[in-house]
One Martini backbone bead per residue (centre of mass of N, CA, C, O) as a GRO file, in nm:
protein
  349
    1MET     BB    1  -2.822  -1.528   4.758
    2GLY     BB    2  -2.521  -1.407   4.782
    3MET     BB    3  -2.269  -1.177   4.702
    4LYS     BB    4  -2.025  -1.403   4.675
    5GLN     BB    5  -2.200  -1.520   4.433
    6VAL     BB    6  -2.215  -1.330   4.255
    7ILE     BB    7  -1.936  -1.258   4.176
    8LYS     BB    8  -1.863  -1.573   4.129
    9ASN     BB    9  -2.049  -1.532   3.849
   10LEU     BB   10  -1.869  -1.315   3.708
   11ASP     BB   11  -1.645  -1.506   3.639
   12ALA     BB   12  -1.456  -1.591   3.320
   13PHE     BB   13  -1.221  -1.782   3.496
   14PRO     BB   14  -1.245  -2.087   3.543
   15ARG     BB   15  -1.190  -2.347   3.720
   16ALA     BB   16  -1.044  -2.654   3.775
   17GLU     BB   17  -0.948  -2.935   3.867
   18ASP     BB   18  -0.661  -3.096   3.880
   19HIS     BB   19  -0.762  -3.394   3.815
   20LEU     BB   20  -0.903  -3.248   3.531
   21LEU     BB   21  -0.636  -3.217   3.416
   22GLN     BB   22  -0.459  -3.234   3.103
   23LYS     BB   23  -0.132  -3.338   3.000
   24THR     BB   24   0.046  -3.270   2.693
   25GLN     BB   25   0.261  -3.271   2.436
   26SER     BB   26   0.140  -3.089   2.243
   27GLY     BB   27   0.074  -2.869   2.433
   28ALA     BB   28   0.373  -2.806   2.500
   29LEU     BB   29   0.451  -2.726   2.225
   30VAL     BB   30   0.248  -2.490   2.180
   31SER     BB   31   0.364  -2.335   2.417
   32VAL     BB   32   0.631  -2.273   2.341
   33ILE     BB   33   0.546  -2.136   2.049
   34GLY     BB   34   0.374  -1.910   2.202
   35LEU     BB   35   0.636  -1.800   2.389
   36ILE     BB   36   0.790  -1.707   2.140
   37ILE     BB   37   0.604  -1.522   2.008
   38MET     BB   38   0.554  -1.309   2.243
   39ALA     BB   39   0.865  -1.259   2.287
   40THR     BB   40   0.896  -1.141   2.007
   41LEU     BB   41   0.642  -0.928   2.005
   42PHE     BB   42   0.739  -0.769   2.252
   43ILE     BB   43   1.029  -0.670   2.146
   44HIS     BB   44   0.897  -0.519   1.893
   45GLU     BB   45   0.710  -0.333   2.030
   46LEU     BB   46   0.919  -0.191   2.242
   47GLY     BB   47   1.090  -0.082   2.004
   48TYR     BB   48   0.862   0.074   1.873
   49TYR     BB   49   0.815   0.262   2.116
   50LEU     BB   50   1.140   0.370   2.130
   51THR     BB   51   1.084   0.486   1.851
   52ILE     BB   52   1.139   0.743   1.671
   53TYR     BB   53   0.927   0.999   1.519
   54THR     BB   54   0.823   1.185   1.236
   55VAL     BB   55   0.642   1.532   1.200
   56HIS     BB   56   0.513   1.691   0.913
   57GLU     BB   57   0.517   2.064   0.853
   58MET     BB   58   0.348   2.373   0.683
   59SER     BB   59   0.464   2.695   0.639
   60VAL     BB   60   0.514   3.009   0.631
   61ASP     BB   61   0.786   3.205   0.551
   62LEU     BB   62   0.897   3.471   0.816
   63ASN     BB   63   1.189   3.489   0.750
   64ARG     BB   64   1.439   3.767   0.813
   65GLY     BB   65   1.751   3.891   0.746
   66GLU     BB   66   1.919   3.649   0.676
   67THR     BB   67   2.164   3.397   0.639
   68LEU     BB   68   2.319   3.175   0.401
   69PRO     BB   69   2.450   2.854   0.424
   70ILE     BB   70   2.734   2.731   0.221
   71HIS     BB   71   2.834   2.432   0.170
   72ILE     BB   72   3.154   2.337   0.025
   73ASN     BB   73   3.266   2.040  -0.138
   74MET     BB   74   3.528   2.022  -0.403
   75THR     BB   75   3.648   1.883  -0.704
   76PHE     BB   76   3.924   1.941  -0.936
   77PRO     BB   77   4.125   1.768  -1.128
   78SER     BB   78   4.185   1.990  -1.410
   79LEU     BB   79   4.267   2.210  -1.192
   80PRO     BB   80   4.417   2.451  -1.049
   81CYS     BB   81   4.413   2.668  -0.765
   82ASP     BB   82   4.526   2.931  -0.921
   83VAL     BB   83   4.238   2.944  -1.118
   84LEU     BB   84   4.043   2.955  -0.893
   85SER     BB   85   3.704   3.097  -0.824
   86VAL     BB   86   3.473   3.265  -0.616
   87ASP     BB   87   3.150   3.349  -0.687
   88ALA     BB   88   2.872   3.615  -0.584
   89ILE     BB   89   2.513   3.667  -0.660
   90ASP     BB   90   2.243   3.867  -0.606
   91MET     BB   91   1.918   4.039  -0.617
   92SER     BB   92   2.044   4.285  -0.435
   93GLY     BB   93   2.333   4.322  -0.605
   94LYS     BB   94   2.530   4.163  -0.481
   95HIS     BB   95   2.897   4.122  -0.566
   96GLU     BB   96   3.121   3.887  -0.536
   97VAL     BB   97   3.485   3.834  -0.574
   98ASP     BB   98   3.693   3.605  -0.458
   99LEU     BB   99   3.601   3.447  -0.221
  100ASP     BB  100   3.778   3.426   0.115
  101THR     BB  101   3.563   3.323   0.320
  102ASN     BB  102   3.596   3.027   0.461
  103ILE     BB  103   3.805   2.936   0.187
  104TRP     BB  104   3.944   2.653   0.087
  105LYS     BB  105   4.256   2.512  -0.083
  106LEU     BB  106   4.352   2.207  -0.229
  107ARG     BB  107   4.640   2.048  -0.344
  108LEU     BB  108   4.651   1.808  -0.613
  109ASN     BB  109   4.767   1.546  -0.758
  110SER     BB  110   4.699   1.311  -1.006
  111TYR     BB  111   4.604   1.101  -0.741
  112GLY     BB  112   4.465   1.305  -0.508
  113GLN     BB  113   4.683   1.425  -0.339
  114ILE     BB  114   4.787   1.613  -0.076
  115ILE     BB  115   5.009   1.931  -0.159
  116GLY     BB  116   4.828   2.159  -0.013
  117THR     BB  117   4.744   2.455   0.175
  118GLU     BB  118   4.479   2.734   0.127
  119TYR     BB  119   4.365   3.032   0.079
  120ILE     BB  120   4.202   3.177  -0.127
  121SER     BB  121   4.435   3.292  -0.403
  122ASP     BB  122   4.417   3.480  -0.691
  123LEU     BB  123   4.429   3.606  -0.953
  124VAL     BB  124   4.468   3.988  -1.007
  125GLU     BB  125   4.331   4.214  -1.191
  126LYS     BB  126   4.496   4.438  -1.357
  127GLU     BB  127   4.606   4.754  -1.399
  128HIS     BB  128   4.623   4.896  -1.728
  129ALA     BB  129   4.769   5.096  -1.915
  130ALA     BB  130   4.738   5.322  -2.136
  131HIS     BB  131   4.710   5.291  -2.523
  132ASN     BB  132   4.824   5.443  -2.816
  133HIS     BB  133   4.737   5.347  -3.155
  134ALA     BB  134   4.724   5.671  -3.293
  135ASP     BB  135   5.061   5.698  -3.420
  136GLY     BB  136   5.088   5.542  -3.725
  137LYS     BB  137   5.164   5.261  -3.662
  138ASP     BB  138   5.200   4.937  -3.715
  139HIS     BB  139   4.930   4.676  -3.689
  140HIS     BB  140   4.828   4.402  -3.593
  141GLU     BB  141   4.548   4.190  -3.510
  142HIS     BB  142   4.734   4.126  -3.222
  143SER     BB  143   4.843   4.410  -3.074
  144GLU     BB  144   4.667   4.426  -2.787
  145GLU     BB  145   4.761   4.192  -2.674
  146LYS     BB  146   5.060   4.246  -2.658
  147VAL     BB  147   5.060   4.492  -2.486
  148HIS     BB  148   4.953   4.338  -2.246
  149LEU     BB  149   5.140   4.135  -2.199
  150GLN     BB  150   5.393   4.307  -2.170
  151SER     BB  151   5.258   4.440  -1.883
  152PHE     BB  152   5.339   4.246  -1.734
  153ASP     BB  153   5.458   4.114  -1.444
  154GLU     BB  154   5.662   3.920  -1.313
  155ALA     BB  155   5.452   3.763  -1.109
  156THR     BB  156   5.260   3.690  -1.352
  157GLU     BB  157   5.462   3.528  -1.528
  158ASN     BB  158   5.507   3.315  -1.289
  159THR     BB  159   5.236   3.211  -1.246
  160ILE     BB  160   5.201   3.121  -1.566
  161LYS     BB  161   5.417   2.910  -1.534
  162LYS     BB  162   5.306   2.750  -1.267
  163VAL     BB  163   5.046   2.656  -1.393
  164LYS     BB  164   5.161   2.515  -1.645
  165GLU     BB  165   5.296   2.312  -1.493
  166ALA     BB  166   5.078   2.187  -1.339
  167LEU     BB  167   4.903   2.095  -1.576
  168LYS     BB  168   5.124   1.892  -1.653
  169ASN     BB  169   5.096   1.742  -1.404
  170GLY     BB  170   4.810   1.707  -1.282
  171GLU     BB  171   4.646   1.910  -1.126
  172GLY     BB  172   4.453   1.958  -0.855
  173CYS     BB  173   4.131   2.079  -0.669
  174ARG     BB  174   4.009   2.164  -0.343
  175VAL     BB  175   3.694   2.276  -0.239
  176TYR     BB  176   3.633   2.445   0.089
  177GLY     BB  177   3.326   2.562   0.286
  178VAL     BB  178   3.181   2.892   0.378
  179LEU     BB  179   2.897   3.062   0.274
  180ASP     BB  180   2.760   3.390   0.308
  181VAL     BB  181   2.453   3.489   0.241
  182GLN     BB  182   2.189   3.618   0.129
  183ARG     BB  183   1.827   3.557   0.171
  184VAL     BB  184   1.855   3.544  -0.174
  185ALA     BB  185   1.837   3.518  -0.483
  186GLY     BB  186   2.089   3.340  -0.678
  187ASN     BB  187   2.468   3.300  -0.724
  188PHE     BB  188   2.724   3.065  -0.781
  189HIS     BB  189   3.092   3.022  -0.864
  190ILE     BB  190   3.320   2.799  -1.042
  191SER     BB  191   3.620   2.945  -1.183
  192VAL     BB  192   3.824   3.157  -1.414
  193HIS     BB  193   3.738   3.461  -1.365
  194GLY     BB  194   3.988   3.569  -1.194
  195LEU     BB  195   4.091   3.638  -1.449
  196ASN     BB  196   4.274   3.738  -1.705
  197ILE     BB  197   4.195   3.715  -2.005
  198TYR     BB  198   4.497   3.679  -2.125
  199VAL     BB  199   4.594   3.508  -1.907
  200ALA     BB  200   4.396   3.278  -1.983
  201GLN     BB  201   4.496   3.252  -2.279
  202MET     BB  202   4.804   3.161  -2.211
  203ILE     BB  203   4.719   2.904  -2.065
  204PHE     BB  204   4.471   2.782  -2.264
  205ASP     BB  205   4.428   2.840  -2.536
  206GLY     BB  206   4.125   2.851  -2.493
  207SER     BB  207   3.827   2.741  -2.357
  208LYS     BB  208   3.822   2.459  -2.473
  209ASN     BB  209   4.073   2.397  -2.246
  210VAL     BB  210   3.875   2.369  -2.022
  211ASN     BB  211   3.832   2.160  -1.730
  212VAL     BB  212   3.516   2.119  -1.550
  213SER     BB  213   3.551   1.904  -1.380
  214HIS     BB  214   3.371   1.727  -1.116
  215VAL     BB  215   3.326   1.676  -0.739
  216ILE     BB  216   3.044   1.656  -0.504
  217HIS     BB  217   3.060   1.579  -0.177
  218ASP     BB  218   2.927   1.851  -0.092
  219LEU     BB  219   2.590   2.015  -0.047
  220SER     BB  220   2.471   2.262   0.159
  221PHE     BB  221   2.230   2.501   0.354
  222GLY     BB  222   2.343   2.364   0.639
  223PRO     BB  223   2.258   2.170   0.880
  224LYS     BB  224   2.241   1.833   0.975
  225TYR     BB  225   2.000   1.587   0.983
  226PRO     BB  226   1.841   1.335   1.032
  227GLY     BB  227   1.756   1.210   0.709
  228ILE     BB  228   1.913   1.386   0.506
  229HIS     BB  229   1.905   1.479   0.163
  230ASN     BB  230   2.172   1.555  -0.083
  231PRO     BB  231   2.139   1.522  -0.427
  232LEU     BB  232   2.467   1.602  -0.481
  233ASP     BB  233   2.627   1.417  -0.338
  234GLU     BB  234   2.847   1.231  -0.497
  235THR     BB  235   2.878   1.408  -0.765
  236SER     BB  236   2.973   1.328  -1.102
  237ARG     BB  237   3.186   1.503  -1.342
  238ILE     BB  238   3.331   1.406  -1.664
  239LEU     BB  239   3.544   1.517  -1.894
  240HIS     BB  240   3.630   1.429  -2.264
  241ASP     BB  241   3.715   1.593  -2.471
  242ALA     BB  242   3.573   1.853  -2.314
  243SER     BB  243   3.351   2.153  -2.292
  244GLY     BB  244   3.201   2.358  -2.033
  245THR     BB  245   2.874   2.429  -1.875
  246PHE     BB  246   2.748   2.424  -1.547
  247LYS     BB  247   2.383   2.400  -1.417
  248TYR     BB  248   2.248   2.448  -1.103
  249TYR     BB  249   1.891   2.438  -1.009
  250ILE     BB  250   1.819   2.542  -0.725
  251LYS     BB  251   1.573   2.471  -0.426
  252ILE     BB  252   1.475   2.616  -0.125
  253VAL     BB  253   1.414   2.455   0.186
  254PRO     BB  254   1.276   2.569   0.472
  255THR     BB  255   1.414   2.432   0.792
  256GLU     BB  256   1.276   2.258   1.082
  257TYR     BB  257   1.436   2.086   1.362
  258ARG     BB  258   1.258   1.900   1.640
  259TYR     BB  259   1.359   1.772   1.914
  260ILE     BB  260   1.282   1.596   2.189
  261SER     BB  261   1.439   1.822   2.364
  262LYS     BB  262   1.344   2.108   2.223
  263GLU     BB  263   1.548   2.136   1.994
  264VAL     BB  264   1.649   2.392   1.737
  265LEU     BB  265   1.701   2.330   1.371
  266PRO     BB  266   1.802   2.551   1.134
  267THR     BB  267   1.760   2.461   0.799
  268ASN     BB  268   1.807   2.302   0.466
  269GLN     BB  269   1.643   2.230   0.161
  270PHE     BB  270   1.669   2.055  -0.166
  271SER     BB  271   1.654   2.066  -0.492
  272VAL     BB  272   1.722   1.961  -0.839
  273THR     BB  273   1.887   2.072  -1.161
  274GLU     BB  274   2.029   2.011  -1.483
  275TYR     BB  275   2.292   2.195  -1.716
  276PHE     BB  276   2.470   2.160  -2.022
  277SER     BB  277   2.696   2.382  -2.194
  278PRO     BB  278   2.867   2.345  -2.473
  279ILE     BB  279   3.196   2.369  -2.642
  280THR     BB  280   3.278   2.439  -3.003
  281SER     BB  281   3.488   2.665  -2.986
  282GLN     BB  282   3.795   2.815  -2.990
  283PHE     BB  283   3.627   3.123  -3.005
  284ASP     BB  284   3.484   3.123  -2.737
  285ARG     BB  285   3.357   3.367  -2.499
  286THR     BB  286   3.300   3.152  -2.319
  287TRP     BB  287   3.363   3.036  -1.977
  288PRO     BB  288   3.397   2.792  -1.793
  289ALA     BB  289   3.175   2.649  -1.557
  290VAL     BB  290   3.005   2.639  -1.207
  291TYR     BB  291   2.668   2.671  -1.162
  292PHE     BB  292   2.457   2.774  -0.852
  293LEU     BB  293   2.135   2.816  -0.877
  294TYR     BB  294   1.882   2.988  -0.649
  295ASP     BB  295   1.593   2.946  -0.439
  296LEU     BB  296   1.337   3.034  -0.259
  297SER     BB  297   1.088   2.915  -0.065
  298PRO     BB  298   0.755   3.015   0.105
  299ILE     BB  299   0.807   2.741   0.256
  300THR     BB  300   0.803   2.570   0.560
  301VAL     BB  301   0.964   2.299   0.728
  302THR     BB  302   0.850   2.078   0.997
  303ILE     BB  303   1.036   1.886   1.203
  304LYS     BB  304   0.918   1.647   1.428
  305GLU     BB  305   0.958   1.461   1.740
  306GLU     BB  306   0.834   1.152   1.853
  307ARG     BB  307   0.666   0.971   2.099
  308ARG     BB  308   0.492   0.710   2.208
  309SER     BB  309   0.254   0.609   2.390
  310PHE     BB  310   0.209   0.416   2.677
  311LEU     BB  311  -0.093   0.339   2.576
  312HIS     BB  312  -0.035   0.242   2.323
  313PHE     BB  313   0.174   0.003   2.397
  314ILE     BB  314  -0.047  -0.166   2.546
  315THR     BB  315  -0.258  -0.183   2.341
  316ARG     BB  316  -0.070  -0.361   2.176
  317LEU     BB  317   0.020  -0.575   2.349
  318CYS     BB  318  -0.256  -0.703   2.428
  319ALA     BB  319  -0.323  -0.803   2.131
  320VAL     BB  320  -0.095  -0.964   2.073
  321LEU     BB  321  -0.072  -1.160   2.320
  322GLY     BB  322  -0.392  -1.231   2.324
  323GLY     BB  323  -0.390  -1.340   2.044
  324THR     BB  324  -0.171  -1.571   2.060
  325PHE     BB  325  -0.309  -1.728   2.294
  326ALA     BB  326  -0.578  -1.776   2.128
  327VAL     BB  327  -0.452  -1.940   1.901
  328THR     BB  328  -0.306  -2.146   2.088
  329GLY     BB  329  -0.554  -2.276   2.204
  330MET     BB  330  -0.679  -2.377   1.966
  331LEU     BB  331  -0.445  -2.546   1.838
  332ASP     BB  332  -0.447  -2.741   2.076
  333ARG     BB  333  -0.765  -2.832   2.047
  334TRP     BB  334  -0.704  -2.966   1.766
  335MET     BB  335  -0.457  -3.163   1.834
  336PHE     BB  336  -0.617  -3.326   2.035
  337ARG     BB  337  -0.824  -3.430   1.869
  338LEU     BB  338  -0.647  -3.554   1.609
  339ILE     BB  339  -0.502  -3.740   1.823
  340GLU     BB  340  -0.749  -3.889   1.924
  341VAL     BB  341  -0.870  -3.996   1.658
  342ALA     BB  342  -0.592  -4.133   1.584
  343THR     BB  343  -0.553  -4.305   1.849
  344LYS     BB  344  -0.849  -4.450   1.841
  345PRO     BB  345  -0.983  -4.742   1.871
  346LYS     BB  346  -1.149  -4.952   1.662
  347THR     BB  347  -1.473  -5.087   1.668
  348LYS     BB  348  -1.626  -5.382   1.656
  349LYS     BB  349  -1.917  -5.512   1.484
   0.00000   0.00000   0.00000
């Protein structure tokens, strides 16, 4: 036995002579079905191979001394822009009142349409001259408040009239922009706290009449990456004949997103719980506000984009195509034998 014959004996795919092959309609039908299935599976596997997937890893957050960007986009449908202020305070002791860095306000009419744009510019609390009430004159129980009101300058009185007119017309305000705060736990809130308390009392006639209904269009702590979900986006909290303080407790998770191109995007994810404290008394000294109290997690999440290897693609392709070919081959043989039995003439005994 020669070497060529030995090699031929190793052939796992022996071929029959052409005149021994029999083509049938059932075999053609099975072949067409098999080709369609294999083409569909090939396209699916190719798409699976080309799709980028992500891998999540966790590690201790080692970032220090960086700032935390807070992206805000909110609408207050029941409060004019002139009374709203944005304040921030953190655990380092830094307290910023009436922030005006990269913050804009849009005046809205009662239909939510924009009627004006401006930087945040709130009523500034005025320094009032000291008044001596120990001169022997009679004063009623509200004399102190009257002295303060009489000390308002003309600009403040005009602003009060302007705000009352805006409230009467149903004006609202959209606040948006970016706050850069220290990377430590803290809070920021949007409220009427920038007003002098006597000015606020004159405008609203009590804290119970301050309606802090709001819609959070977007709240994030850094740039967005593919697949991120910010739980407060498009959150609506509307009050009807009520008032109070909203508090959102936020847990920020530092995140790094690594693209397939090796570009790194530092950002943050967060989870949130909320609490509402209603104001029930007309004389409650607590003025309504919307608070966002945040804390940072010591764990950072790294999200990496990766692509499957070509060998993995070839392995899966061979498996699905080979399996389909084998199954269609068995189906063809079963159909041939079934048809053969069904059409074979019965022999008479």
